[in-house]
Structure formats: C-alpha cells, structure tokens
CSV table of N, CA, C and O in Angstrom, one decimal:
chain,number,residue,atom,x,y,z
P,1,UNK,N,228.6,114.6,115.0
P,1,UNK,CA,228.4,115.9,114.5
P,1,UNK,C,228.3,115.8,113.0
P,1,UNK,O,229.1,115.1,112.4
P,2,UNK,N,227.6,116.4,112.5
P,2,UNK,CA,227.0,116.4,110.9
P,2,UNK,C,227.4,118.0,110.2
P,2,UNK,O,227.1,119.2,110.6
P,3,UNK,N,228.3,117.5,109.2
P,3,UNK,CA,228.7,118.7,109.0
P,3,UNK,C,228.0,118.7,107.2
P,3,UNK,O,227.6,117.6,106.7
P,4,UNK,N,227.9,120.2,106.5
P,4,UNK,CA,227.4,120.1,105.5
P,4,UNK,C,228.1,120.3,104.2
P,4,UNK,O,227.6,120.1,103.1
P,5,UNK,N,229.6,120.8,104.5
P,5,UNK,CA,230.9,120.7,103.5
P,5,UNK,C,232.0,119.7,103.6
P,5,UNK,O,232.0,118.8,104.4
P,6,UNK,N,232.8,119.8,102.6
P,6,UNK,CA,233.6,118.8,102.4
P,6,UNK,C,234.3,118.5,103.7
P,6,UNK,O,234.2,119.5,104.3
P,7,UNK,N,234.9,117.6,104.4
P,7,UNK,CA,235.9,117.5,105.4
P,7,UNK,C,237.4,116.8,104.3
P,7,UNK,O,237.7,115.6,104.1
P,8,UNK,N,238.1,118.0,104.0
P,8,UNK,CA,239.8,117.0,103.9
P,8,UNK,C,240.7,117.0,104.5
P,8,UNK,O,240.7,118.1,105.1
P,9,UNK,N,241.8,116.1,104.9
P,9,UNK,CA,242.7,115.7,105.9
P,9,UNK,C,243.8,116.4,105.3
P,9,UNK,O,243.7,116.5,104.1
P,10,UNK,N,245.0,116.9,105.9
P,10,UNK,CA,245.8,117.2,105.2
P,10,UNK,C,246.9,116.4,105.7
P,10,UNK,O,246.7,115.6,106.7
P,11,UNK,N,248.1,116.4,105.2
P,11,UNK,CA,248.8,115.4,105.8
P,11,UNK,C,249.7,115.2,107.1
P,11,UNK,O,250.6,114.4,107.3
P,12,UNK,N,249.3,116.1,107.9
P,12,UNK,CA,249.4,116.3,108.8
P,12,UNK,C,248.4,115.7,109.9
P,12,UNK,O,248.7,115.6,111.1
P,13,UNK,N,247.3,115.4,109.4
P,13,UNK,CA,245.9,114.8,110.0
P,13,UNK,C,245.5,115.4,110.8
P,13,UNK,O,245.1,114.9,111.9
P,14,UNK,N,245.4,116.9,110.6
P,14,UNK,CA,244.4,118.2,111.1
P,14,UNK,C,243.7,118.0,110.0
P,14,UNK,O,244.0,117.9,108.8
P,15,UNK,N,242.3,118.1,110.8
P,15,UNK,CA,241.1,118.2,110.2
P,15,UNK,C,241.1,119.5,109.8
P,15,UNK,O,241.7,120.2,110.5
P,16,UNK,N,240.3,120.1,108.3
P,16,UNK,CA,240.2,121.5,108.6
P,16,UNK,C,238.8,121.3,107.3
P,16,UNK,O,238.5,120.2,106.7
P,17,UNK,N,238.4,122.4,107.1
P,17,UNK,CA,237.3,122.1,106.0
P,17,UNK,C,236.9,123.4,105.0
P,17,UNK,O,236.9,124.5,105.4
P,18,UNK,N,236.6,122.7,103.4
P,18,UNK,CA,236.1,123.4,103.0
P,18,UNK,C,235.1,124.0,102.3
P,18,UNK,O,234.5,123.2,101.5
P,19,UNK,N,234.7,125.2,102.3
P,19,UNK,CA,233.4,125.3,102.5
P,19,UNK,C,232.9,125.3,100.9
P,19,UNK,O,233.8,125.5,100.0
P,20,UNK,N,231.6,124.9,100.6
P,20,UNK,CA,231.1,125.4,99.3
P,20,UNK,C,230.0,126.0,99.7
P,20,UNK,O,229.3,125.9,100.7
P,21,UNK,N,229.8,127.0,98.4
P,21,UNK,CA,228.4,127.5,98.0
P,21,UNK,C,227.5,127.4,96.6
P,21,UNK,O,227.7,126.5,95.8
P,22,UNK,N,227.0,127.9,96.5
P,22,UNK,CA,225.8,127.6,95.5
P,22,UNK,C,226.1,129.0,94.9
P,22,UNK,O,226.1,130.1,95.5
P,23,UNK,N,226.3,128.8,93.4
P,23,UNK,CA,226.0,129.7,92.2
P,23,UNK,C,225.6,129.7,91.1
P,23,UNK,O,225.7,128.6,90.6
P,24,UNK,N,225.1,130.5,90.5
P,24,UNK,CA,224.5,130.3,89.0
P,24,UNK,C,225.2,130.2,87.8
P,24,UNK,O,225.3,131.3,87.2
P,25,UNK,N,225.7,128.8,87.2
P,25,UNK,CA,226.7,129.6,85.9
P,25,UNK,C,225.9,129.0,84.8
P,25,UNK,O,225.4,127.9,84.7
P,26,UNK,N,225.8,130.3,83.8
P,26,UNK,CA,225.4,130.1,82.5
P,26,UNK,C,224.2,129.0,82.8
P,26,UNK,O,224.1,127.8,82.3
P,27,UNK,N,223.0,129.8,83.8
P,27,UNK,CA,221.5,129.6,84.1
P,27,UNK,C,221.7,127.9,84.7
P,27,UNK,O,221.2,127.1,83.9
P,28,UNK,N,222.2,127.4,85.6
P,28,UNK,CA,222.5,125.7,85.9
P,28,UNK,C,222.7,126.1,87.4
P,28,UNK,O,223.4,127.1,87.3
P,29,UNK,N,222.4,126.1,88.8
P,29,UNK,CA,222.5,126.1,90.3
P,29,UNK,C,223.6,125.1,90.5
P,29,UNK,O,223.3,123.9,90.7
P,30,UNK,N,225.1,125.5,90.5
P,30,UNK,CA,226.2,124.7,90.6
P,30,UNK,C,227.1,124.9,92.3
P,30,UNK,O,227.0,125.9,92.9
P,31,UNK,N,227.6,124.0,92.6
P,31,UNK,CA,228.2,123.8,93.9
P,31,UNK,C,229.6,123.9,93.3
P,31,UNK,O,230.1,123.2,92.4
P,32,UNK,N,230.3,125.2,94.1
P,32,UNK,CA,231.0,125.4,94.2
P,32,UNK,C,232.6,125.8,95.2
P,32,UNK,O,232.2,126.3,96.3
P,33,UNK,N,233.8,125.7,95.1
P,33,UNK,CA,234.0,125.5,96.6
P,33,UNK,C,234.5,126.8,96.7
P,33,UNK,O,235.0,127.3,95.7
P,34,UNK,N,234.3,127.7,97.9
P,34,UNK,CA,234.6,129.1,98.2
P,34,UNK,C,236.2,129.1,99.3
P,34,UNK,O,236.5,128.5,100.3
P,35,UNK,N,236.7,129.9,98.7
P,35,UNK,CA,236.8,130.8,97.6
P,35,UNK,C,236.9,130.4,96.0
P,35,UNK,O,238.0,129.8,95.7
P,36,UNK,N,236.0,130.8,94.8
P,36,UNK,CA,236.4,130.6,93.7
P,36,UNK,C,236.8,131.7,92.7
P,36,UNK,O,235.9,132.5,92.6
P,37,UNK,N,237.7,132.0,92.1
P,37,UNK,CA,238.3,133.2,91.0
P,37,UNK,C,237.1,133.1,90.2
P,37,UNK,O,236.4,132.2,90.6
P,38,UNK,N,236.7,133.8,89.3
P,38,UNK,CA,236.1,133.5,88.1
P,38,UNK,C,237.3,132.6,86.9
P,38,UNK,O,237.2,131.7,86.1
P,39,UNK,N,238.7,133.4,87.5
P,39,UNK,CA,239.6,132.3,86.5
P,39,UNK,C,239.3,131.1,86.7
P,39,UNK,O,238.9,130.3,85.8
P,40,UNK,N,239.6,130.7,88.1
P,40,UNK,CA,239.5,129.5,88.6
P,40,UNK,C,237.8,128.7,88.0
P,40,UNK,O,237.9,127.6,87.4
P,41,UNK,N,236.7,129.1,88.0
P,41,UNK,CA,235.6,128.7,87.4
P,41,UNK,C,235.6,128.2,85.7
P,41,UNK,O,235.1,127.2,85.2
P,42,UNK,N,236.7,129.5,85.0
P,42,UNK,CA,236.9,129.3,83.7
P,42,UNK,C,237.3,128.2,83.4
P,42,UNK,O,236.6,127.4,82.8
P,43,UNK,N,238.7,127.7,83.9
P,43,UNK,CA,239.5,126.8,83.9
P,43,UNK,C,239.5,125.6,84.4
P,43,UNK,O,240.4,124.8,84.2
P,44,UNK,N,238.1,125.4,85.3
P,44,UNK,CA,237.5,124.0,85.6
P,44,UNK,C,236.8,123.7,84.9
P,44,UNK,O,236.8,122.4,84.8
P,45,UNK,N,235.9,124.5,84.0
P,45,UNK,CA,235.1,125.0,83.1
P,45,UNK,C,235.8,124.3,81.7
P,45,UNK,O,235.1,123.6,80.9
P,46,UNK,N,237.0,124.5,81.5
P,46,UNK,CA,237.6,124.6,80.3
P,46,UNK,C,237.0,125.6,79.4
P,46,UNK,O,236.7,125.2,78.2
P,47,UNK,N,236.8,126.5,79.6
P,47,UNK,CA,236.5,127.4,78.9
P,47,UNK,C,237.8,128.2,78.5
P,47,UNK,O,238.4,128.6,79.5
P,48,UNK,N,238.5,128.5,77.3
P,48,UNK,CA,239.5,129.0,76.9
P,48,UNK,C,239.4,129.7,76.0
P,48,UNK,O,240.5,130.3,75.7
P,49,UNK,N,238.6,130.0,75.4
P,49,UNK,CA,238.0,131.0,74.2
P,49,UNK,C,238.5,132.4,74.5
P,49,UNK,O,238.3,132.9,75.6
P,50,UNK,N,239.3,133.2,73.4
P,50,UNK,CA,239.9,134.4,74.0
P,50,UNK,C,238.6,135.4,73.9
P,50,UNK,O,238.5,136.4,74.6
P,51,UNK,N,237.5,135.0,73.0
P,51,UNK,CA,236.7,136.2,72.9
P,51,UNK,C,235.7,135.8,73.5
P,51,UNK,O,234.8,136.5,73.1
P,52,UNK,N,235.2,135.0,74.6
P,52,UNK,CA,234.7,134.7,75.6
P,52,UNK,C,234.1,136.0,76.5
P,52,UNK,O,234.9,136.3,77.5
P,53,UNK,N,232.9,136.7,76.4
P,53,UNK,CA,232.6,137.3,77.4
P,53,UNK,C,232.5,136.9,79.0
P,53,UNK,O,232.3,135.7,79.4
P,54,UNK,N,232.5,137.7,79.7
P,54,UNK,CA,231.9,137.2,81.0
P,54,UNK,C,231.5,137.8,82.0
P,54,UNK,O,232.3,138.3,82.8
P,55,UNK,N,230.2,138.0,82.3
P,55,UNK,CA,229.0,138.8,83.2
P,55,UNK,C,229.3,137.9,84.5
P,55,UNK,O,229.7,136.8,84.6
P,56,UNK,N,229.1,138.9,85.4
P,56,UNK,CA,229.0,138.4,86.7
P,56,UNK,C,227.6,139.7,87.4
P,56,UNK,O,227.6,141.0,87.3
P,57,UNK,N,226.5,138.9,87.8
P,57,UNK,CA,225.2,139.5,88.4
P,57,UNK,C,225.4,140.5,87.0
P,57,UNK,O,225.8,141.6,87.1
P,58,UNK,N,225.1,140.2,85.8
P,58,UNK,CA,224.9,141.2,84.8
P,58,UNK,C,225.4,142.3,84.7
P,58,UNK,O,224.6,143.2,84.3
P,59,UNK,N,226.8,142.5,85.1
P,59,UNK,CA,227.6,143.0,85.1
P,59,UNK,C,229.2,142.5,84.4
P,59,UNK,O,229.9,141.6,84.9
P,60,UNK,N,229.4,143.3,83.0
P,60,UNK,CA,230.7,142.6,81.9
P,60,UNK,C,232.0,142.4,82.9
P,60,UNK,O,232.3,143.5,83.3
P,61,UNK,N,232.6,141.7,83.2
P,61,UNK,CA,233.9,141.4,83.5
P,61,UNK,C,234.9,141.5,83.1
P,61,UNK,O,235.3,140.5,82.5
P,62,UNK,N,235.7,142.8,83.1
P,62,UNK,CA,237.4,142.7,82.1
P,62,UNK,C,238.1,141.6,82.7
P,62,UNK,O,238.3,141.2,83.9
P,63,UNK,N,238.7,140.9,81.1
P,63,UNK,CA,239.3,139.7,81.5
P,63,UNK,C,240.5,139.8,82.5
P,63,UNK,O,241.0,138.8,83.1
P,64,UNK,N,241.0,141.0,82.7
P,64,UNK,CA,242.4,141.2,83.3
P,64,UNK,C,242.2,141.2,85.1
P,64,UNK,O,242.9,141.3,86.1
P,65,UNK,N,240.5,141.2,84.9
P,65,UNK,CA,240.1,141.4,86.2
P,65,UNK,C,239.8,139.8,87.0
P,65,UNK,O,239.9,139.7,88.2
P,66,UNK,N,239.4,138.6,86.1
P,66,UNK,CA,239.4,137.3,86.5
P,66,UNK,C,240.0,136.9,87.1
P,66,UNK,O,239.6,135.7,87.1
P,67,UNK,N,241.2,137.0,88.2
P,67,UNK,CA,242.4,136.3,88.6
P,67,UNK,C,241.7,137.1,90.1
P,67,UNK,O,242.0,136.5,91.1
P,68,UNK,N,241.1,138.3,90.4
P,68,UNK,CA,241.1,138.6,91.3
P,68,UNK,C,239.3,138.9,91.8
P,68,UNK,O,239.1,139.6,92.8
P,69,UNK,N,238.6,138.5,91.1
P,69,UNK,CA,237.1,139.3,91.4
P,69,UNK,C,236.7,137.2,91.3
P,69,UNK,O,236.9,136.3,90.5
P,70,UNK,N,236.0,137.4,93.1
P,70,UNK,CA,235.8,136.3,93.5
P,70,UNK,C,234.3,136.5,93.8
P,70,UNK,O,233.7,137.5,94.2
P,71,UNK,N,233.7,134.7,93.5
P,71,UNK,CA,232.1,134.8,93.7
P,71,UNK,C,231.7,134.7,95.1
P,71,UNK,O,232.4,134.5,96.0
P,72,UNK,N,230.4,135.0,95.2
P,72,UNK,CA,229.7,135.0,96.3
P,72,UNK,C,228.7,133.9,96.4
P,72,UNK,O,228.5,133.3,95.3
P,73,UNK,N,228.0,133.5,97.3
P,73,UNK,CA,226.9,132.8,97.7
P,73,UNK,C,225.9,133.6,96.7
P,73,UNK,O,225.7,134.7,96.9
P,74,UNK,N,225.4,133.0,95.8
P,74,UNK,CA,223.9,133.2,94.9
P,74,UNK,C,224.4,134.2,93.8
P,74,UNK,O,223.5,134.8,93.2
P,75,UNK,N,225.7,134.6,93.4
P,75,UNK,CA,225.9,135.1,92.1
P,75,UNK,C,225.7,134.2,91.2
P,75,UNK,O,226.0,133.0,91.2
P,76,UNK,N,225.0,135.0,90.0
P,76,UNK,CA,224.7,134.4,88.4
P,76,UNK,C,226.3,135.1,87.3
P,76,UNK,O,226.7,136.2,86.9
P,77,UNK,N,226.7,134.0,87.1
P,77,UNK,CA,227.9,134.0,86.4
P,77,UNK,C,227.8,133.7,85.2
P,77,UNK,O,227.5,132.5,85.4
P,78,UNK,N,227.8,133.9,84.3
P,78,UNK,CA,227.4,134.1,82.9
P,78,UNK,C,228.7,133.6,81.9
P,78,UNK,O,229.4,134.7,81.7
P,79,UNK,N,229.3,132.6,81.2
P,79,UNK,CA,230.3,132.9,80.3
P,79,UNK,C,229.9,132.8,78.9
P,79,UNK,O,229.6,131.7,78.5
P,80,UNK,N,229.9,133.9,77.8
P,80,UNK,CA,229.5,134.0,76.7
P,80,UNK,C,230.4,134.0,75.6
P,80,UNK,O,231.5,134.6,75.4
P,81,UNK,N,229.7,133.2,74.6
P,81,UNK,CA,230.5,132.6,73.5
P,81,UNK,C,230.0,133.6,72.4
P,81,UNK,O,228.9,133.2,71.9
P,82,UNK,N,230.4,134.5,71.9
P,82,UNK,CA,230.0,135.4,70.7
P,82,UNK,C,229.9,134.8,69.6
P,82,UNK,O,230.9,134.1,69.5
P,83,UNK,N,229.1,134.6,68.6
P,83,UNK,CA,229.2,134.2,67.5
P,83,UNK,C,229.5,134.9,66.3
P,83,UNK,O,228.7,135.8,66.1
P,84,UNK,N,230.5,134.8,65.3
P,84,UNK,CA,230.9,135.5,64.5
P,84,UNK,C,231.1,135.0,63.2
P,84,UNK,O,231.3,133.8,63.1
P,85,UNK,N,230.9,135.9,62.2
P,85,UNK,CA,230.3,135.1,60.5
P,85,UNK,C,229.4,135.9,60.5
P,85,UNK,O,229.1,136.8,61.2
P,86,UNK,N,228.8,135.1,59.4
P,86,UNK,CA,227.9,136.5,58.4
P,86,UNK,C,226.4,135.5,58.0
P,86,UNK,O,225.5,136.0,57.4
C-alpha cells in the first residue's frame, strides 16, 4: 500500500500518520504539515519581526489571533515586512 504523507512511528510502534498539504506562503507552493497555526508557520519561518504584517487569502491577521486561526489546503499566506525610513 502506497501512501502519500509522512508515516511516523511513535514509540509505542503504532503506526499513525501525518497528513500535509499544499499552501501558498509569500507567492512559493510549500508543503506543509496539517494542522498548522499561522504561529506555528511564523516560527518555522523564523519570522520574528514585531511589525510583521500577516494576510491570510488577503485577509490582515491580528497578531493575537496567530496561535489559533489554522490553514487550509490552497490558502495564500502572506508575511509582510513594512519598510520604514524616509
């Protein structure tokens, strides 16, 4: 049997598996494993910038909302670096 996601063992050696999907971050088609936070993306990401915007389907994201607003199969996730100076 041919499967198309990860297979990991745990240590128990029940098989169980986990799934990924395909999303868009900052215009790149990336494999991702579901469930992911947007925190969770930031922070694989290393993205740390406090003035960091972030669109989800072109839609602004409050940061306080990151920890709980999870992607879907074929969302465009956007993390935006403002530029400031004169």
């Amino acid at each position: 049997m041919v499967f198309s996601n990860s297979e990991i063992r745990n240590p128990k050696s029940e098989i169980y598996f986990r799934f990924n999907m395909w999303v868009i971050i900052n215009g790149f088609k990336e494999e991702i494993p579901e469930p992911s936070s947007i925190a969770q993306i930031i922070a694989d990401n290393q993205e740390y910038d406090v003035h960091m915007i972030v669109e989800l389907n072109h839609r602004y994201i409050h940061q306080k909302d990151h920890e709980t607003t999870y992607l879907k199969e074929g969302d465009v996730l956007e993390l935006i670096h403002p530029a400031f100076g004169g």
